[in-house]
Structure formats: C-alpha cells, structure tokens
Coordinates of C-alpha atoms in Angstrom, one line a residue:
M141 CA 109.8 200.9 96.6
A142 CA 112.7 199.9 98.7
R143 CA 113.0 196.3 100.3
R144 CA 112.8 196.2 103.9
P145 CA 115.5 193.8 105.7
L146 CA 114.6 190.5 107.2
P147 CA 114.3 190.4 110.9
R148 CA 117.5 189.2 112.4
I149 CA 116.0 186.2 113.8
L150 CA 115.2 185.1 110.3
S151 CA 118.3 186.1 108.6
N152 CA 121.0 184.7 110.9
G153 CA 119.0 182.4 113.2
S154 CA 118.6 179.3 110.8
A155 CA 121.7 177.6 112.2
Q156 CA 120.1 177.9 115.8
L157 CA 116.8 176.5 114.6
V158 CA 118.6 173.4 113.2
R159 CA 120.4 172.9 116.4
S160 CA 117.2 173.2 118.4
R161 CA 115.5 170.6 116.3
E162 CA 118.5 168.0 116.7
L163 CA 118.4 168.7 120.5
A164 CA 114.7 168.2 120.7
R165 CA 114.9 165.0 118.4
T166 CA 117.6 163.6 120.6
A167 CA 115.8 164.3 123.8
A168 CA 112.7 162.7 122.3
D169 CA 114.8 159.6 121.2
S170 CA 116.2 159.3 124.8
A171 CA 113.0 159.6 126.5
T172 CA 111.6 157.0 124.1
D173 CA 114.4 154.6 125.0
V174 CA 114.0 155.2 128.7
L175 CA 110.0 154.9 128.6
H176 CA 109.7 152.2 125.9
P177 CA 108.8 149.4 128.4
L178 CA 106.1 151.8 129.8
I179 CA 105.0 152.5 126.4
T180 CA 104.9 148.7 125.4
I181 CA 102.9 148.0 128.4
T182 CA 100.4 150.7 127.8
R183 CA 99.8 149.8 124.4
G184 CA 99.3 146.2 125.3
L185 CA 96.8 147.1 128.1
R186 CA 94.9 149.2 125.4
R187 CA 94.7 146.3 123.1
L188 CA 93.7 143.9 126.0
A189 CA 90.8 146.3 126.7
A190 CA 89.7 146.4 123.1
A191 CA 89.7 142.7 123.0
G192 CA 87.7 142.6 126.1
R193 CA 85.1 145.2 124.8
R194 CA 84.9 143.1 121.5
R195 CA 84.2 139.9 123.6
W196 CA 81.5 141.6 125.6
S197 CA 79.9 143.1 122.7
E198 CA 79.8 139.6 121.0
T199 CA 78.5 137.8 124.0
P200 CA 74.6 137.5 123.7
K201 CA 72.7 139.5 126.5
E202 CA 71.2 136.3 128.1
K203 CA 74.9 135.0 128.7
R204 CA 76.4 138.4 130.1
G205 CA 75.1 137.5 133.7
A206 CA 77.0 134.4 133.7
L207 CA 80.2 136.0 132.3
L208 CA 80.1 138.6 134.8
F209 CA 79.6 136.0 137.5
L210 CA 82.6 134.2 136.3
V211 CA 84.7 137.2 136.3
A212 CA 83.8 138.0 139.6
S213 CA 84.4 134.6 140.9
V214 CA 88.1 134.5 139.4
I215 CA 88.6 137.9 140.9
L216 CA 87.5 136.9 144.5
V217 CA 89.7 133.7 144.3
V218 CA 92.6 135.6 143.3
A219 CA 92.1 138.1 146.1
L220 CA 91.9 135.4 148.7
M221 CA 95.1 133.7 147.5
P222 CA 98.4 134.0 149.2
Y223 CA 100.3 136.6 147.0
G224 CA 97.3 136.4 144.6
P225 CA 97.0 140.1 143.7
L226 CA 100.9 140.3 143.1
L227 CA 100.8 137.3 140.8
A228 CA 97.8 138.8 138.8
A229 CA 99.6 142.1 138.7
I230 CA 102.6 140.3 137.1
T231 CA 100.5 138.1 134.7
L232 CA 98.8 141.1 133.7
M233 CA 101.8 143.0 132.9
A234 CA 103.6 140.3 131.2
A235 CA 100.4 139.7 128.9
A236 CA 100.3 143.3 128.1
A237 CA 104.0 143.5 127.4
W238 CA 103.5 140.6 124.9
Q239 CA 100.4 142.2 123.2
G240 CA 102.0 145.8 123.0
R241 CA 105.3 144.5 121.4
E242 CA 106.2 145.9 117.9
R243 CA 105.4 143.4 115.3
A244 CA 107.6 143.3 112.3
A245 CA 106.4 144.9 109.2
S246 CA 104.9 142.1 107.0
A247 CA 106.6 141.6 103.5
S248 CA 104.8 143.1 100.5
D249 CA 102.5 140.6 99.1
G250 CA 102.7 142.2 95.7
P251 CA 104.3 140.3 92.8
D252 CA 107.8 141.4 91.7
E253 CA 108.6 142.5 88.2
S254 CA 108.9 139.0 86.5
Q255 CA 105.6 137.9 88.1
A256 CA 103.7 141.1 87.2
Q257 CA 104.9 140.8 83.6
R258 CA 103.6 137.2 83.5
L259 CA 100.2 138.3 84.8
Q260 CA 100.1 141.1 82.3
S261 CA 100.9 138.9 79.4
L262 CA 98.2 136.6 80.5
Y263 CA 95.9 139.3 80.8
E264 CA 96.5 140.5 77.3
A265 CA 96.0 137.0 76.0
L266 CA 92.6 137.0 77.7
V267 CA 91.3 140.1 76.1
P268 CA 90.1 138.8 72.7
Y269 CA 87.9 136.2 74.6
F270 CA 86.6 138.4 77.5
S271 CA 85.9 141.7 75.8
T272 CA 83.4 143.0 73.3
A273 CA 83.0 146.4 71.4
E274 CA 79.6 147.1 73.1
D275 CA 80.7 146.8 76.7
P276 CA 80.8 150.6 78.1
E277 CA 83.3 149.5 80.9
P278 CA 85.3 146.5 79.8
L279 CA 86.9 144.4 82.4
Y280 CA 89.5 143.3 79.8
S281 CA 90.9 145.6 77.4
H282 CA 94.0 146.3 75.3
G283 CA 96.3 148.2 77.5
G284 CA 94.4 147.7 80.8
T285 CA 95.8 146.4 84.0
W286 CA 95.3 142.9 85.4
E287 CA 94.7 143.9 89.3
K288 CA 90.9 143.8 88.9
A289 CA 90.9 140.7 86.7
F290 CA 93.1 138.7 89.0
P291 CA 92.3 139.1 92.7
T292 CA 94.3 136.0 93.7
Y293 CA 97.4 134.6 92.5
A294 CA 100.5 132.4 93.6
F295 CA 103.6 131.4 92.2
D296 CA 106.2 128.6 92.8
G297 CA 110.0 128.9 93.4
T298 CA 110.4 129.0 89.5
G299 CA 108.1 132.0 89.1
R300 CA 105.4 129.8 87.3
I301 CA 101.7 130.2 88.3
T302 CA 100.3 127.7 90.7
H303 CA 97.1 129.2 91.8
L304 CA 95.0 131.9 90.0
V305 CA 91.5 133.4 90.5
I306 CA 90.1 135.0 87.3
H307 CA 86.9 137.4 87.2
Y308 CA 85.4 137.2 83.8
P309 CA 82.4 139.3 82.4
A310 CA 78.8 138.0 82.7
Y311 CA 78.3 137.9 79.0
F312 CA 80.9 135.1 78.4
A313 CA 79.4 132.0 77.4
D314 CA 80.8 129.9 80.4
G315 CA 78.0 127.2 79.8
E316 CA 79.4 126.1 76.4
A317 CA 82.1 123.4 76.5
E318 CA 83.9 124.8 73.4
A319 CA 84.1 128.2 75.0
R320 CA 85.5 126.5 78.2
A321 CA 88.0 124.4 76.3
R322 CA 89.4 127.5 74.6
I323 CA 90.0 129.3 77.9
E324 CA 91.4 126.1 79.6
G325 CA 93.9 125.5 76.7
L326 CA 95.0 129.0 76.6
L327 CA 95.6 129.3 80.5
A328 CA 97.6 125.9 80.4
A329 CA 99.8 127.1 77.6
K330 CA 100.5 130.4 79.1
S331 CA 101.0 129.1 82.8
G332 CA 103.4 126.7 81.7
R333 CA 103.4 123.3 79.9
G334 CA 104.0 119.9 81.3
R335 CA 101.9 120.4 84.3
E336 CA 98.1 119.4 84.9
Y337 CA 95.7 122.2 85.8
H338 CA 92.4 121.8 87.5
F339 CA 89.7 124.4 86.4
S340 CA 86.9 125.3 88.6
W341 CA 84.0 127.4 87.0
E342 CA 81.7 129.2 89.2
E343 CA 78.9 130.5 86.8
E344 CA 77.0 132.2 89.4
G345 CA 80.0 134.6 90.4
N346 CA 81.6 134.8 87.0
Q347 CA 84.7 133.4 88.6
L348 CA 87.3 130.6 87.4
T349 CA 89.8 129.2 89.7
V350 CA 92.9 127.6 88.2
S351 CA 95.2 125.5 90.3
V352 CA 98.2 123.4 89.7
L353 CA 97.8 119.7 90.5
M354 CA 100.4 117.7 92.5
P355 CA 101.6 114.6 90.6
L356 CA 100.0 111.4 91.8
A357 CA 102.2 109.0 93.8
V358 CA 103.5 106.2 91.3
D359 CA 105.5 104.3 94.1
I360 CA 102.4 102.4 95.5
A361 CA 103.0 98.7 95.3
A362 CA 100.6 96.0 95.1
Q363 CA 99.1 95.0 98.5
R364 CA 96.0 94.2 100.6
F365 CA 93.7 97.0 100.7
V366 CA 91.3 97.6 103.5
T367 CA 87.9 97.0 101.5
A368 CA 84.7 95.3 101.8
P369 CA 83.7 92.5 99.9
G370 CA 82.3 93.8 96.4
E371 CA 84.8 96.9 96.6
T372 CA 87.6 96.9 94.2
V373 CA 90.4 99.6 94.1
L374 CA 91.1 100.7 90.7
G375 CA 93.8 103.2 91.9
F376 CA 94.4 106.4 93.7
T377 CA 93.4 110.0 93.0
D378 CA 93.4 113.5 94.4
P379 CA 92.4 114.0 97.9
S380 CA 89.9 116.8 96.9
R381 CA 87.9 114.5 94.7
V382 CA 87.0 111.7 97.2
Q383 CA 86.0 111.6 101.0
R384 CA 87.8 108.5 101.8
T385 CA 91.4 107.4 102.3
L386 CA 93.0 103.9 102.6
P387 CA 95.9 103.0 104.8
L388 CA 98.9 102.1 102.6
S389 CA 102.3 100.7 103.5
Y390 CA 105.5 102.2 101.9
G391 CA 108.1 99.9 103.3
E392 CA 108.2 100.8 106.9
Q393 CA 106.1 103.8 106.7
Q394 CA 102.2 104.1 106.8
R395 CA 100.3 106.7 104.6
D396 CA 96.7 107.4 103.9
V397 CA 95.8 107.8 100.2
P398 CA 92.4 108.7 98.6
P399 CA 91.4 105.7 96.2
V400 CA 89.0 105.4 93.5
V401 CA 86.6 102.4 94.6
W402 CA 84.6 100.3 92.0
R403 CA 81.6 98.6 93.6
T404 CA 80.2 95.6 92.2
G405 CA 77.5 93.1 93.2
L406 CA 73.8 93.0 93.3
R407 CA 73.4 96.8 94.3
S408 CA 75.9 98.2 91.8
T409 CA 74.8 100.5 89.1
E410 CA 78.0 99.7 86.8
P411 CA 78.8 96.2 87.4
H412 CA 81.2 96.0 84.4
L413 CA 84.2 97.9 83.3
L414 CA 86.0 98.9 80.4
A415 CA 89.7 99.8 80.3
L416 CA 91.4 101.4 77.2
G417 CA 94.9 102.5 76.5
Q418 CA 97.9 102.5 74.4
P419 CA 100.4 99.7 74.5
G420 CA 102.7 100.0 77.5
T421 CA 100.1 102.3 79.4
G422 CA 99.3 99.8 82.2
T423 CA 95.9 98.1 81.2
S424 CA 97.3 94.7 81.8
T425 CA 98.7 95.8 85.2
L426 CA 95.1 97.1 86.1
L427 CA 93.7 93.7 85.1
R428 CA 96.4 92.0 87.3
S429 CA 95.7 94.2 90.2
I430 CA 91.9 93.6 89.9
A431 CA 92.5 89.7 89.7
L432 CA 94.4 89.6 92.9
Q433 CA 91.7 91.6 94.6
A434 CA 88.9 89.5 93.2
L435 CA 90.6 86.1 94.2
Q436 CA 89.9 87.0 97.8
H437 CA 86.3 86.3 97.5
G438 CA 85.7 84.8 94.1
D439 CA 86.7 82.8 91.1
V440 CA 88.3 84.2 88.0
V441 CA 88.5 83.3 84.3
I442 CA 91.2 85.2 82.4
I443 CA 91.2 85.5 78.7
D444 CA 94.7 86.6 77.4
G445 CA 94.6 88.1 73.9
G446 CA 98.0 89.6 73.9
G447 CA 99.6 86.1 74.0
T448 CA 102.7 87.4 75.9
G449 CA 102.2 85.5 79.0
E450 CA 101.2 88.4 81.3
Y451 CA 99.0 86.3 83.5
A452 CA 101.2 83.1 83.7
C453 CA 101.5 83.7 87.4
L454 CA 98.0 83.1 87.9
T455 CA 97.9 79.7 86.1
G456 CA 97.2 76.8 88.6
R457 CA 96.0 79.1 91.5
D458 CA 93.3 78.5 94.0
G459 CA 90.1 80.5 92.4
V460 CA 91.7 80.7 88.8
L461 CA 89.3 78.4 86.8
A462 CA 91.3 79.1 83.5
V463 CA 93.9 81.5 81.8
E464 CA 93.2 80.9 78.1
C465 CA 95.3 82.4 75.3
G466 CA 94.1 80.2 72.4
L467 CA 91.0 80.4 70.5
P468 CA 89.6 77.0 71.2
G469 CA 90.0 77.5 75.0
V470 CA 88.6 80.9 74.9
L471 CA 85.4 79.8 73.3
A472 CA 85.1 76.9 75.6
S473 CA 85.6 79.0 78.7
L474 CA 83.3 81.8 77.5
E475 CA 80.5 79.3 76.6
W476 CA 80.9 77.9 80.1
A477 CA 80.6 81.4 81.4
A478 CA 77.3 82.1 79.6
A479 CA 75.9 78.7 80.7
E480 CA 77.0 79.3 84.3
T481 CA 75.2 82.6 84.0
E482 CA 72.1 81.2 82.9
R483 CA 72.3 78.5 85.7
R484 CA 72.9 81.1 88.4
L485 CA 69.9 83.0 87.1
I486 CA 67.6 80.0 86.8
A487 CA 68.6 78.8 90.4
A488 CA 68.2 82.4 91.9
N489 CA 64.7 82.8 90.4
R490 CA 63.4 79.3 91.6
A491 CA 64.6 80.2 95.1
H492 CA 62.9 83.6 94.9
Q493 CA 59.7 82.0 93.8
A494 CA 59.7 79.5 96.6
G495 CA 60.5 82.2 99.1
H496 CA 64.0 80.9 100.0
P497 CA 67.5 82.7 99.9
P498 CA 69.6 82.2 96.7
P499 CA 71.7 79.1 96.8
D500 CA 75.3 79.3 98.0
D501 CA 76.6 78.5 94.7
T502 CA 75.2 81.6 93.1
K503 CA 76.5 83.9 95.7
R504 CA 80.3 83.5 95.0
P505 CA 81.4 86.2 92.7
L506 CA 82.5 85.1 89.2
W507 CA 85.1 87.3 87.3
I508 CA 85.7 87.1 83.6
L509 CA 88.8 89.3 82.7
L510 CA 89.5 89.8 78.9
D511 CA 92.8 91.4 77.7
R512 CA 92.4 92.5 74.0
P513 CA 89.3 90.4 73.0
T514 CA 89.4 92.0 69.5
A515 CA 92.5 89.7 68.7
F516 CA 90.2 86.6 68.8
T517 CA 87.8 88.3 66.7
H518 CA 90.1 88.6 63.8
L519 CA 91.2 85.1 64.3
A520 CA 87.7 83.7 64.6
A521 CA 86.7 85.4 61.4
A522 CA 89.7 84.0 59.6
Q523 CA 88.9 80.5 60.8
D524 CA 85.0 80.8 60.1
R525 CA 84.2 80.2 63.8
K526 CA 82.0 82.1 66.3
D527 CA 83.1 85.6 67.5
P528 CA 84.1 85.3 71.0
Q529 CA 82.7 88.7 71.9
S530 CA 79.1 87.4 71.0
L531 CA 79.3 85.0 74.0
L532 CA 79.7 88.0 76.3
Q533 CA 76.0 89.1 75.8
I534 CA 74.7 87.1 78.4
P535 CA 77.2 87.7 81.2
L536 CA 77.1 91.5 80.3
R537 CA 73.4 91.7 80.3
H538 CA 72.5 89.4 83.1
G539 CA 75.6 89.4 85.1
R540 CA 74.7 91.6 87.9
P541 CA 72.0 89.6 89.3
A542 CA 74.0 86.4 88.9
N543 CA 77.2 87.9 90.6
V544 CA 79.0 87.7 87.4
T545 CA 81.5 90.8 86.6
V546 CA 83.1 91.5 83.2
V547 CA 86.4 93.4 82.8
V548 CA 87.6 94.2 79.3
A549 CA 90.9 95.8 78.5
E550 CA 91.4 97.0 75.0
Q551 CA 93.8 99.4 73.0
L552 CA 92.6 102.8 72.0
D553 CA 93.2 102.2 68.3
T554 CA 91.0 99.2 68.1
V555 CA 88.0 100.2 70.3
E556 CA 85.9 100.4 66.9
A557 CA 86.1 96.6 66.8
L558 CA 84.5 95.9 70.2
G559 CA 81.0 94.5 70.0
E560 CA 78.0 96.6 70.7
P561 CA 77.1 94.6 73.9
V562 CA 80.8 95.5 75.5
R563 CA 80.3 99.3 74.6
Q564 CA 76.9 99.5 75.9
H565 CA 76.8 97.5 79.2
T566 CA 80.4 98.7 80.4
R567 CA 79.5 101.8 82.4
A568 CA 82.5 101.9 84.4
R569 CA 85.4 103.3 82.1
V570 CA 89.1 103.8 82.7
V571 CA 91.5 105.5 80.1
L572 CA 95.3 105.1 80.6
G573 CA 98.1 106.7 79.0
P574 CA 98.4 109.8 76.9
A575 CA 95.0 110.8 75.3
T576 CA 93.4 113.8 73.8
A577 CA 90.5 115.7 75.3
Q578 CA 88.1 114.4 72.5
Q579 CA 89.1 110.8 73.1
L580 CA 88.6 111.2 76.7
E581 CA 85.3 112.8 76.3
S582 CA 84.2 110.1 73.7
V583 CA 85.1 107.1 76.1
L584 CA 84.3 108.6 79.5
G585 CA 81.3 110.5 78.4
A586 CA 82.3 113.9 80.0
P587 CA 85.5 115.9 79.7
P588 CA 88.0 116.0 82.4
H589 CA 88.3 119.0 84.7
T590 CA 92.1 118.9 84.3
T591 CA 94.2 119.3 81.1
P592 CA 95.9 116.0 79.9
V593 CA 99.7 116.1 79.4
E594 CA 101.5 114.3 76.6
E595 CA 104.0 112.3 78.8
V596 CA 102.5 110.2 81.8
P597 CA 103.9 107.4 83.9
P598 CA 102.5 103.7 83.1
G599 CA 99.1 103.2 85.0
R600 CA 98.4 107.0 85.0
G601 CA 95.0 108.1 83.5
Y602 CA 91.4 108.9 84.2
A603 CA 88.4 107.1 85.6
R604 CA 84.7 107.5 85.7
L605 CA 82.3 105.3 87.4
G606 CA 78.7 105.3 85.7
M607 CA 77.7 109.0 85.8
G608 CA 79.9 110.1 88.7
P609 CA 82.7 112.8 88.3
V610 CA 86.0 112.2 86.2
H611 CA 88.9 111.4 88.5
R612 CA 92.5 111.2 88.0
L613 CA 93.8 107.7 88.3
Q614 CA 97.2 106.1 89.2
V615 CA 97.0 102.5 89.2
P616 CA 99.0 100.6 91.9
A617 CA 102.1 98.8 90.5
T618 CA 101.0 95.3 89.8
P619 CA 103.8 93.9 87.3
N620 CA 104.3 90.5 85.9
P621 CA 106.6 88.9 88.5
Y622 CA 108.2 86.8 85.7
D623 CA 109.4 89.8 83.9
D624 CA 113.1 90.6 84.2
A625 CA 112.7 94.1 84.0
T626 CA 110.5 94.2 87.3
S627 CA 112.2 95.4 90.4
D628 CA 112.6 92.9 93.3
A629 CA 110.3 94.8 95.6
H630 CA 107.4 94.8 93.2
R631 CA 107.9 91.2 92.1
Q632 CA 108.0 90.1 95.8
A633 CA 104.7 92.2 96.4
V634 CA 102.9 90.4 93.8
L635 CA 104.1 87.0 94.8
D636 CA 103.0 87.5 98.3
L637 CA 99.6 88.4 97.1
L638 CA 99.1 85.3 94.7
P639 CA 96.9 82.4 96.3
P640 CA 98.4 79.0 96.8
R641 CA 98.5 76.6 94.2
T642 CA 95.5 74.4 93.5
T643 CA 95.5 71.0 95.1
P644 CA 95.7 68.2 92.6
A645 CA 92.9 65.5 92.4
D646 CA 94.9 62.7 94.5
G647 CA 95.2 65.0 97.4
E648 CA 98.9 65.6 97.2
T649 CA 100.0 69.1 97.6
V650 CA 102.4 70.5 95.1
P651 CA 105.4 72.1 97.0
E652 CA 106.0 75.8 96.2
P653 CA 109.3 76.4 94.4
E654 CA 112.2 77.9 96.3
G655 CA 113.3 81.5 95.7
T656 CA 111.5 84.6 95.1
E657 CA 110.5 83.8 91.4
A658 CA 107.8 81.0 90.9
E659 CA 109.0 78.2 88.9
P660 CA 106.8 75.7 86.8
L661 CA 105.1 73.1 88.8
T662 CA 107.2 70.0 89.6
T663 CA 106.3 66.9 88.3
A664 CA 103.8 65.0 90.8
P665 CA 103.3 61.4 91.0
K666 CA 101.0 60.1 88.3
P667 CA 97.5 60.2 89.6
E668 CA 95.0 57.7 88.8
P669 CA 92.7 58.6 85.7
V670 CA 90.1 61.1 86.4
P671 CA 87.7 62.8 83.9
D672 CA 89.5 66.0 82.8
P673 CA 87.3 69.1 83.4
V674 CA 88.5 70.8 80.4
P675 CA 86.6 68.6 77.7
V676 CA 83.5 69.2 79.8
L677 CA 83.5 72.7 78.6
T678 CA 83.6 72.1 74.9
K679 CA 80.4 70.0 75.2
P680 CA 77.1 71.3 73.9
K681 CA 75.3 73.5 76.4
D682 CA 72.4 71.1 77.1
S683 CA 75.0 68.4 78.3
I684 CA 76.4 70.8 81.1
P685 CA 73.6 70.7 83.8
N686 CA 75.9 72.2 86.5
P687 CA 79.4 72.9 85.4
V688 CA 80.6 74.7 88.6
P689 CA 81.3 71.5 90.6
V690 CA 83.5 70.1 87.7
L691 CA 85.8 73.1 87.8
T692 CA 85.8 74.1 91.5
K693 CA 85.6 70.6 93.2
P694 CA 88.0 68.2 91.7
A695 CA 88.4 66.4 94.9
K696 CA 84.8 65.1 94.9
T697 CA 85.3 63.9 91.2
K698 CA 88.4 61.7 92.3
A699 CA 86.4 60.3 94.9
K700 CA 83.7 59.1 92.6
A701 CA 86.4 57.8 90.3
T702 CA 88.0 55.8 93.0

C-alpha cells in the first residue's frame, strides 16, 4: 500500500508555527507587563474579599448585627467627609496592591545532603531499639527512611542537630528507666558530644523531643539578691524549669535570670542541705554564697574541715559566731549549737503552752555551715574523742521549729563517711562538678533529664529540693577574696557583701583596713579583762543556761564587768 503524502501545512509549516508561538508569547508578556498593576490590584481585591468572608463566617450570629452597624457607620462617616470617597478609594487600592504583590518563593525546608545523611545514620542506629520481628508495619527497619520517624528537626551552623522530635512505636518500654537511658545515651553520642541535651518523653503520644541546652552563664558575681527572708539563692538554671526571675547586675547592665531558690524556716519541707562534689568544683564557693546571704537576717557558725582558710574573710564579722578549723573548737561550737537548739525548743514550747508568741531570741535564724566534716571524724577517732557528726543529730532533727539550718559540704569520694543523721535529714541536695548518671541518681534520688558532660566550669552541677524536679545549677562566683588567683571584680564583689567588723567589748570600733583586700585586725588598746565567751562553750551542758547572750551581746558583759 503506497504512502499518502502529508498535508502541505504539516510538512513545511512547522517554522511558521514556531514563529506564531513566539509572537503570541511576546504579545502575552507585553500585555502582562502593561497590565501588571491591574493584575496585582485585582489579586489583592480578591484576597481582601476572601479575608472579609472568613471574618464574617467566624463572627458569631449574635454579633453580626453590631458588625454591620459598625461597617455602615464607617461608610457613612467616610461619605460625609470632604474628599472622603476619594481617600477611601486610594486607601483600598493601596491595600489591594500590597496584598496582591508577588511573594518570594520560600526557601526549601528540607535538609541538605549532609544533614540528610546525619538523620539517616541516626535512624539506622535506632532500628535495633525501636523494631521487632513481630511488627507487620515497622516504623523502624533496616534500609527504611527517616521522614516518618523524624517529623521535626533543626540544625545549627556547624551541621549538628539542635532540636529533634522522634516518633517511636507504642510497644517500646518508655516507662523503664534503663530503656530510656539507653536511648538517651545513644542520641547524645550520635548528635554530638560535649553538649547537654534535654529529653522530654511523651508517653501518651509515643514521642520523644530532644533539644540542646544553652550553657548556663558563668559570669554571675556575688551580689544582693532580691529575695524574702527565709529564701536563699543556690544558683541559676534554665528559664524553662522555673517560673521566676531575679534582676541581676552585670557591670552597668541589668538582666533577669531564673534562680534556684531554697526556702528555709518553719514552713520549709527541706530545712537542711547537703552539697557534694569533687575538689575544685565549687562546694566551698556555694557555702560562702549561702553564708553571705544568711548574714543578712541571722547568725552563722562555720566549721572548716579543709583547713585552707577558705572562710578567713568572715572571721570577726557581725553575725559570725565562730569560724573553727580545729577539733577542740569544732566540738565546743557544735555542743553549743545542740544546746542552743534545745533551749530554743524549750522556750518556744513554753510560749505556746502559755498562749504567747515565741520569744524574739528564738526567731533569729541560726546557720551551721560545715565544710568537709568527715575530716574531723577521722581526727576524733585517732584522738579517742567524740565524733563531731554525732552532735548534729539534734540540730538536724529539731532544727526546723527552732530556726536552725544545717548545710554540709563534702566530697563525693568520702560520702560514705557521713553519718546517718546527715544523710537522712538533708533533703535538699546539690551535686557540683562532673558526675556519672548513677552518682547523680543515688545522691539526688532521681536521674536528671539532661546528659551530664565530662568537663564543666566550677560551680556547675545539679540541684534537687526535696521531691521536686532536678535542676541544672550554676553557683554565683563567690571566691575567697584573700586568694591571689581571684579577679579584682569578683574580689571586690565579695568584700562589698561582707558585714562590718564586730565592735569590741570596750566600745571602740576597729577601723577597716585600706585597700581592696582586707588585712588582719589592727591592735586595739588593751581592754579591761572581761569573761572570754569561748571557754563558756567548753563547759558542761548543764552550766550553760542561756549561751546566746554570751556570744551575741559582749557589750552587756563588759558593762557588768565594769
């Protein structure tokens, strides 16, 4: 069968069709350029009309009459104004032109090649934990894709994960601490070491949210905190964990930082504190910070088991009853503290039975701060003397109604040497420095929701008050002002918070030394002989009817002597 020739218009008219298409496209582009303002305004009017319809449909029926009256009133006012309709038309056209403008296409939200590879490797690492052979439609499988498992993700400038939402199957044992710990350790290792991650488990929705925590500020110096009596700032934490902030000063700047506030007193549920850490992690700094805050409203007795003079700056200050670093003085001070606790309890009980308020001398808080008390335990055992920790049983057990607070700081490797009353009655706990998850859980009673890191700055750790949540903690910088390695700014900040020197018994004021660093007290004129309050502490318990006036009111003793 012979082929019939193609029509002439199809055989040699292809060039004409191409030219016609080009002419039509050129004409359309020219018309679009000419009519572009009209097209933009028309598109904007259409969007404004759609927005008006949505607003009308969202308005409840009982409010539509008032809305119509408002629109009619506006139209009437515009119609009666000079040049009102013209201004209204210009405003409408401008709004339509703005709404009808061509918006730039948004950048693609998908990950790039390196980010997708990181997500895929993380997905493959989770397959052994989130998959089982009996699952007919597994969410996690070897060779699968991560899109359904990771609906939300974010990366930083270096390409590491900063936020990730993970869906896991319902049969995963998310209620077991060991299963959670395995997943958290794997995610921390795969997402990048050296950072702290916060894990939020949502058991109802089978969802895990992983977020990178920002480092806590380490440049917060010691200062006066805006707190009420009975509130002590242990340090500062993340803004998502607490609902309170404190105004702090950074040189000439002011900043609000969320604190970890420890409440003591009659209504406190955790009246005593235990701080643990390795050497150089900031436990002594925490005790100095607590002492400076406690001296605003109470008296302080300090027991220094380190023997390095970390609290020499507080010696002889108003409100500091004693700073002891020797075993005889420690035993005498703790015996007095136990007797004072009993005296306060008896006085308050008698006042309650008589229907009177407690005496004023039982309301002033008394703080007993002990740094490394286990050092005196070994020394007392070697000298066949009483263990100083045994004298803490009365202040620890009955300190809350007597306004007596005990704070103990000890090293992690000697925590087993602490007495049973100390471990039983210190419900507020702080762990500073690097520690494993097992150590944190054994001390705090609950695991933290973050991954501990190996290298942390001094004063960095975790805190838990009673049965509350575990907080990240950064203790404010409160160094020893007599230490040569201390910066001038931090040294001056601590010196500004120190109370003045105690007035001698003869009534003469000891002048403060010149310069930023405090020097030992200058030799004052020899006073008349007065009874020394220190030997009173070493007398038997029954010979101390009321030891508080002996320590806190030396002026009256001088008056009696004269």
